[in-house]
Short mmCIF file of C-alpha atoms in Angstrom, two decimals:
data_model
loop_
_atom_site.label_atom_id
_atom_site.label_comp_id
_atom_site.label_asym_id
_atom_site.label_seq_id
_atom_site.Cartn_x
_atom_site.Cartn_y
_atom_site.Cartn_z
CA MET A 1 -13.34 8.66 -8.40
CA ASN A 2 -14.18 6.85 -5.16
CA LEU A 3 -16.13 3.90 -6.56
CA LEU A 4 -14.72 0.40 -6.24
CA PRO A 5 -13.01 -0.99 -9.34
CA GLY A 6 -14.21 -4.21 -10.93
CA PHE A 7 -12.01 -7.13 -11.91
CA ASP A 8 -12.06 -5.90 -15.54
CA ASP A 9 -10.74 -2.51 -14.36
CA ILE A 10 -7.79 -4.27 -12.75
CA LEU A 11 -7.08 -6.26 -15.90
CA ALA A 12 -7.17 -3.00 -17.90
CA ALA A 13 -4.85 -1.36 -15.37
CA ALA A 14 -2.35 -4.20 -15.75
CA ALA A 15 -2.20 -3.61 -19.50
CA ARG A 16 -1.98 0.16 -19.03
CA ILE A 17 0.95 0.14 -16.61
CA ALA A 18 2.89 -2.74 -18.18
CA PRO A 19 5.29 -0.48 -20.12
CA TYR A 20 6.28 1.40 -16.94
CA ALA A 21 5.92 -0.79 -13.81
CA SER A 22 8.30 -3.56 -12.80
CA VAL A 23 7.24 -7.17 -12.42
CA THR A 24 8.58 -7.66 -8.89
CA PRO A 25 10.02 -10.99 -7.72
CA VAL A 26 8.54 -13.48 -5.28
CA LEU A 27 11.16 -14.64 -2.80
CA ARG A 28 11.29 -17.61 -0.43
CA SER A 29 13.20 -18.31 2.81
CA ALA A 30 13.44 -21.75 4.39
CA ALA A 31 14.35 -20.16 7.72
CA LEU A 32 11.28 -17.92 7.74
CA ASP A 33 9.07 -20.83 6.65
CA THR A 34 10.31 -22.78 9.66
CA LEU A 35 9.67 -19.86 12.01
CA ALA A 36 6.15 -19.39 10.68
CA GLY A 37 5.24 -23.06 10.22
CA ALA A 38 3.95 -22.13 6.76
CA GLU A 39 5.14 -21.85 3.15
CA LEU A 40 5.63 -18.14 2.64
CA HIS A 41 5.84 -16.44 -0.76
CA PHE A 42 7.07 -12.86 -0.33
CA LYS A 43 5.95 -10.48 -3.08
CA CYS A 44 8.75 -7.89 -3.04
CA GLU A 45 7.18 -4.56 -3.94
CA ASN A 46 10.11 -2.94 -2.15
CA LEU A 47 11.80 -3.59 -5.52
CA GLN A 48 9.06 -1.80 -7.46
CA ARG A 49 9.83 1.45 -9.26
CA GLY A 50 10.06 4.14 -6.58
CA GLY A 51 10.60 1.48 -3.93
CA ALA A 52 6.94 0.73 -3.23
CA PHE A 53 3.73 -0.77 -4.66
CA LYS A 54 2.27 2.74 -4.86
CA PHE A 55 3.73 3.23 -8.34
CA ARG A 56 1.15 0.81 -9.73
CA GLY A 57 -1.88 2.86 -8.69
CA ALA A 58 -0.29 6.21 -9.46
CA CYS A 59 0.77 5.07 -12.92
CA ASN A 60 -2.68 3.74 -13.72
CA ALA A 61 -4.25 7.04 -12.63
CA VAL A 62 -1.83 9.17 -14.66
CA TRP A 63 -2.25 7.15 -17.84
CA SER A 64 -6.05 7.03 -17.42
CA LEU A 65 -6.28 10.82 -17.93
CA ASP A 66 -7.26 12.27 -21.27
CA ASP A 67 -4.73 14.62 -22.84
CA GLY A 68 -6.66 17.76 -21.88
CA GLN A 69 -6.77 16.91 -18.19
CA ALA A 70 -3.21 15.57 -18.14
CA ALA A 71 -1.96 18.95 -19.38
CA HIS A 72 -2.97 20.48 -16.03
CA GLY A 73 -0.97 17.94 -14.06
CA VAL A 74 -1.89 15.93 -10.98
CA VAL A 75 -2.00 16.61 -7.25
CA THR A 76 -2.12 14.46 -4.14
CA HIS A 77 -1.37 14.47 -0.42
CA SER A 78 1.05 11.90 0.89
CA SER A 79 3.42 11.10 3.74
CA GLY A 80 5.85 9.76 1.21
CA ASN A 81 5.46 6.69 -0.99
CA HIS A 82 2.31 7.72 -2.88
CA GLY A 83 3.72 11.19 -3.47
CA ASN A 84 6.94 9.73 -4.81
CA ALA A 85 5.00 7.29 -6.98
CA LEU A 86 2.78 10.00 -8.43
CA ALA A 87 5.80 12.18 -9.22
CA LEU A 88 7.51 9.27 -11.00
CA ALA A 89 4.34 8.35 -12.87
CA ALA A 90 3.77 11.96 -13.93
CA ALA A 91 7.34 12.06 -15.25
CA THR A 92 6.60 9.09 -17.54
CA ARG A 93 3.96 11.28 -19.19
CA GLY A 94 5.85 14.56 -18.95
CA ILE A 95 3.26 16.32 -16.78
CA ALA A 96 3.46 18.27 -13.51
CA ALA A 97 2.96 16.61 -10.12
CA HIS A 98 2.03 18.58 -7.00
CA VAL A 99 2.46 16.76 -3.69
CA VAL A 100 1.09 18.05 -0.39
CA VAL A 101 3.30 16.74 2.43
CA PRO A 102 2.58 16.93 6.17
CA GLU A 103 5.19 18.26 8.57
CA GLY A 104 7.11 15.41 10.19
CA ALA A 105 7.16 13.15 7.12
CA VAL A 106 10.12 10.78 6.76
CA ARG A 107 13.04 12.77 5.33
CA ALA A 108 14.18 10.02 2.98
CA LYS A 109 10.72 9.89 1.42
CA LEU A 110 10.53 13.67 1.00
CA ALA A 111 13.94 13.68 -0.67
CA ALA A 112 12.76 10.98 -3.07
CA ILE A 113 9.66 13.01 -3.98
CA GLU A 114 11.81 16.03 -4.76
CA ARG A 115 14.27 13.97 -6.82
CA ALA A 116 11.34 12.66 -8.85
CA GLY A 117 10.57 16.24 -9.86
CA ALA A 118 7.42 17.00 -7.85
CA ILE A 119 6.42 20.43 -6.58
CA LEU A 120 6.10 20.16 -2.78
CA HIS A 121 3.45 21.96 -0.73
CA ARG A 122 3.81 21.77 3.08
CA CYS A 123 0.89 21.49 5.49
CA ALA A 124 0.09 20.66 9.10
CA PRO A 125 0.11 16.94 9.98
CA THR A 126 -3.67 16.48 9.96
CA GLN A 127 -6.05 14.96 7.43
CA ALA A 128 -8.04 18.21 7.31
CA ALA A 129 -4.92 20.24 6.50
CA ARG A 130 -3.89 17.78 3.78
CA GLU A 131 -7.27 17.97 2.08
CA ALA A 132 -7.56 21.75 2.39
CA THR A 133 -4.11 22.30 0.89
CA CYS A 134 -4.89 19.88 -1.95
CA ALA A 135 -8.05 21.83 -2.70
CA GLU A 136 -6.07 25.09 -2.83
CA VAL A 137 -3.57 23.60 -5.28
CA GLN A 138 -6.41 22.24 -7.43
CA ARG A 139 -8.06 25.67 -7.59
CA ALA A 140 -4.79 27.35 -8.54
CA THR A 141 -3.60 24.85 -11.15
CA GLY A 142 -6.56 22.80 -12.39
CA ALA A 143 -4.60 19.66 -11.50
CA GLU A 144 -6.41 16.32 -11.22
CA LEU A 145 -6.62 14.95 -7.67
CA VAL A 146 -5.21 11.44 -7.38
CA HIS A 147 -6.15 10.37 -3.87
CA PRO A 148 -3.73 7.95 -2.17
CA TYR A 149 -6.37 5.24 -1.63
CA ALA A 150 -9.94 6.49 -2.23
CA ASP A 151 -9.56 6.59 -6.01
CA THR A 152 -10.90 3.89 -8.33
CA ARG A 153 -7.91 4.19 -10.65
CA VAL A 154 -5.44 3.85 -7.77
CA MET A 155 -7.21 0.82 -6.29
CA ALA A 156 -7.27 -0.86 -9.69
CA GLY A 157 -3.57 -0.24 -10.16
CA GLN A 158 -2.73 -1.66 -6.73
CA GLY A 159 -4.80 -4.74 -7.54
CA THR A 160 -2.43 -5.61 -10.38
CA LEU A 161 -0.01 -6.80 -7.73
CA ALA A 162 -2.32 -9.71 -6.92
CA LEU A 163 -2.64 -10.68 -10.59
CA GLU A 164 1.12 -10.96 -10.78
CA LEU A 165 1.53 -12.80 -7.48
CA LEU A 166 -1.06 -15.44 -8.31
CA GLN A 167 0.65 -16.05 -11.66
CA GLN A 168 4.05 -16.35 -10.02
CA ALA A 169 2.85 -18.52 -7.11
CA PRO A 170 -0.30 -20.37 -8.24
CA GLY A 171 -2.29 -22.37 -5.74
CA LEU A 172 -1.91 -20.09 -2.72
CA ASP A 173 -4.22 -20.75 0.22
CA ALA A 174 -4.07 -17.26 1.72
CA LEU A 175 -2.80 -13.76 1.00
CA ILE A 176 -1.93 -10.97 3.45
CA THR A 177 -1.27 -7.25 2.90
CA PRO A 178 -0.72 -4.30 5.24
CA VAL A 179 -3.76 -2.08 5.81
CA GLY A 180 -3.67 1.71 6.09
CA GLY A 181 -6.11 3.67 3.95
CA GLY A 182 -7.12 0.41 2.32
CA GLY A 183 -6.31 1.12 -1.33
CA LEU A 184 -3.94 -1.81 -1.59
CA ALA A 185 -5.97 -4.21 0.53
CA SER A 186 -9.20 -3.50 -1.37
CA GLY A 187 -7.60 -3.65 -4.83
CA VAL A 188 -5.83 -6.90 -3.95
CA ALA A 189 -9.03 -8.40 -2.53
CA ILE A 190 -11.01 -7.66 -5.70
CA ALA A 191 -8.24 -8.98 -7.95
CA ALA A 192 -7.48 -12.07 -5.86
CA HIS A 193 -11.12 -13.14 -5.57
CA GLY A 194 -11.58 -12.45 -9.27
CA ILE A 195 -9.08 -15.26 -9.84
CA ASP A 196 -9.78 -17.52 -6.84
CA PRO A 197 -12.94 -16.78 -4.82
CA ALA A 198 -11.90 -19.36 -2.19
CA LEU A 199 -8.65 -17.59 -1.29
CA ASP A 200 -8.48 -16.50 2.37
CA LEU A 201 -7.57 -12.83 2.65
CA PHE A 202 -5.91 -11.12 5.60
CA GLY A 203 -4.79 -7.62 6.49
CA ALA A 204 -2.14 -6.55 9.00
CA GLU A 205 -2.66 -3.31 10.90
CA PRO A 206 -0.71 -1.53 13.67
CA LEU A 207 -2.36 -1.65 17.09
CA GLY A 208 -1.78 2.09 17.32
CA ALA A 209 -3.79 2.73 14.13
CA ASP A 210 -6.40 -0.04 14.29
CA ASP A 211 -9.39 1.81 12.83
CA THR A 212 -9.94 -0.90 10.19
CA ALA A 213 -10.02 -3.71 12.75
CA GLN A 214 -12.38 -1.69 14.93
CA SER A 215 -14.57 -0.79 11.96
CA LEU A 216 -14.92 -4.40 10.83
CA ALA A 217 -15.69 -5.52 14.38
CA ARG A 218 -18.34 -2.83 14.96
CA GLY A 219 -19.91 -2.98 11.51
CA THR A 220 -19.50 0.76 10.98
CA ARG A 221 -16.55 2.96 9.98
CA VAL A 222 -14.62 4.20 13.03
CA THR A 223 -13.05 7.64 12.52
CA THR A 224 -11.99 8.53 16.06
CA VAL A 225 -8.67 6.66 16.11
CA VAL A 226 -5.67 8.99 16.52
CA PRO A 227 -2.75 7.09 14.96
CA ASP A 228 0.16 6.34 17.30
CA THR A 229 2.54 4.02 15.47
CA ILE A 230 5.99 4.03 13.93
CA CYS A 231 4.40 2.61 10.76
CA ASP A 232 4.21 5.96 8.99
CA GLY A 233 2.70 4.42 5.86
CA LEU A 234 -0.29 2.99 7.75
CA ARG A 235 -1.52 6.00 9.71
CA ALA A 236 -4.36 6.93 7.33
CA LEU A 237 -7.95 6.10 8.29
CA VAL A 238 -9.46 3.44 6.07
CA GLY A 239 -11.58 4.85 3.27
CA GLU A 240 -15.33 4.22 3.27
CA ARG A 241 -15.39 2.36 -0.06
CA ASN A 242 -12.21 0.51 0.83
CA LEU A 243 -13.86 -0.72 4.01
CA ASP A 244 -16.85 -1.89 1.96
CA ALA A 245 -14.50 -3.96 -0.21
CA LEU A 246 -12.75 -5.52 2.79
CA ARG A 247 -16.10 -6.46 4.29
CA THR A 248 -17.44 -7.85 1.00
CA HIS A 249 -14.33 -9.96 0.45
CA ARG A 250 -14.20 -11.17 4.07
CA VAL A 251 -10.74 -9.76 4.77
CA GLU A 252 -9.70 -10.60 8.33
CA VAL A 253 -7.49 -7.97 9.97
CA ILE A 254 -4.81 -8.94 12.49
CA THR A 255 -3.35 -6.15 14.66
CA VAL A 256 0.31 -6.07 15.68
CA SER A 257 2.31 -3.91 18.08
CA ASP A 258 5.19 -1.74 16.95
CA ALA A 259 7.60 -3.97 18.90
CA GLU A 260 6.30 -7.07 17.10
CA THR A 261 6.62 -5.29 13.77
CA VAL A 262 10.21 -4.14 14.37
CA ALA A 263 11.19 -7.69 15.37
CA ALA A 264 9.62 -8.99 12.16
CA MET A 265 11.39 -6.33 10.09
CA ARG A 266 14.76 -7.36 11.53
CA LEU A 267 14.06 -10.98 10.59
CA LEU A 268 13.17 -9.97 7.03
CA TRP A 269 16.39 -7.99 6.78
CA SER A 270 18.54 -10.78 8.20
CA GLU A 271 16.93 -13.87 6.65
CA LEU A 272 15.29 -12.67 3.41
CA LYS A 273 18.10 -10.16 2.78
CA GLN A 274 15.57 -7.50 1.81
CA VAL A 275 15.47 -3.94 3.15
CA VAL A 276 11.78 -3.30 3.83
CA GLU A 277 10.23 -0.43 5.71
CA VAL A 278 8.47 -0.97 8.99
CA SER A 279 4.95 -0.74 7.53
CA SER A 280 5.79 -3.69 5.25
CA ALA A 281 6.87 -5.87 8.15
CA THR A 282 3.39 -5.85 9.73
CA VAL A 283 2.38 -8.76 7.49
CA PHE A 284 5.14 -11.05 8.73
CA ALA A 285 4.54 -9.86 12.30
CA ALA A 286 0.87 -10.86 11.95
CA ILE A 287 1.81 -14.35 10.73
CA LEU A 288 4.19 -14.83 13.66
CA LYS A 289 1.60 -13.49 16.11
CA GLN A 290 -1.19 -15.83 14.98
CA PRO A 291 0.63 -18.81 13.41
CA GLN A 292 -2.41 -21.08 13.83
CA ARG A 293 -4.18 -19.11 11.07
CA PHE A 294 -1.45 -19.95 8.57
CA ALA A 295 0.04 -23.26 9.76
CA GLY A 296 0.90 -25.60 6.91
CA ARG A 297 -0.57 -23.27 4.30
CA ARG A 298 0.86 -21.59 1.19
CA VAL A 299 0.69 -17.87 1.95
CA GLY A 300 1.31 -14.86 -0.28
CA VAL A 301 2.95 -12.12 1.80
CA VAL A 302 3.01 -8.62 0.31
CA LEU A 303 6.06 -6.55 1.26
CA THR A 304 4.86 -3.12 0.27
CA GLY A 305 7.94 -0.89 0.28
CA GLY A 306 11.60 -0.44 1.07
CA ASN A 307 12.05 3.30 1.51
CA VAL A 308 13.83 3.23 4.87
CA ASP A 309 15.32 6.39 6.34
CA LEU A 310 18.77 4.95 7.00
CA ASP A 311 19.93 8.18 8.67
CA ALA A 312 17.29 7.67 11.37
CA LEU A 313 18.59 4.23 12.38
CA PRO A 314 20.33 4.12 15.80
CA TRP A 315 23.56 2.71 14.39
#
């Protein structure tokens, strides 16, 4: 399931998840508009079920299964939000969810996965260990793998966010999402250009995990980046098909430092009055870092999640 979805797949996903996913609000802030020199429309997926956009893709994948496959449950590997989303989505269908979690994952996210009813499987904090453990669980249970970003059903589900945003804020000039594995960015790109092919698309990526920016610049997928960023949700290497979609849809990636991202997160907390996690704040950090790209424009800004580990804060 690693082919790119089409626009029709995203429309079908929107209908499929409608009974379960929230229609999240789009918020505005005059103070943040002034800081950015642009008209910003914040799509608040931190208010999505499970606290992140990931529920959209997970829900679409779960409800795409036929009854026979669903009976065996689903499995994934995740540092947090996708695992939580898959567990919640599986619960809507009454099936088992197995989540492989790397050591060192954010405690608040692990607790949420457990509360959602998933069966946790621990592994070393490497991509190879994640995939190997997933394969073991699949062999033992027959569960369907729902990859966090390299899954057509997941990408289609994430793309539903753009359908909603462009209905809520028609006439946008540009749209920006965070970029990690690329499931969100690719799904949004396909959906957004299905509605408005002239829309300018941007991605925001941590400097310490800039494999997507490097890959787009070099014209070939870069897999040698060792992530070093506090943005735990954006440490995954971009998927091959996801990168193809970003290239096809001319998504321009802006890299931001962790310090720039934390400063942006504090502004979102104080001015927008929304608790968003650090990975989400990369988009606002990118706008503040390169304001000339967005000056005077109407910009859709996707805030991807709000699952902050409050116990880890220094106050």
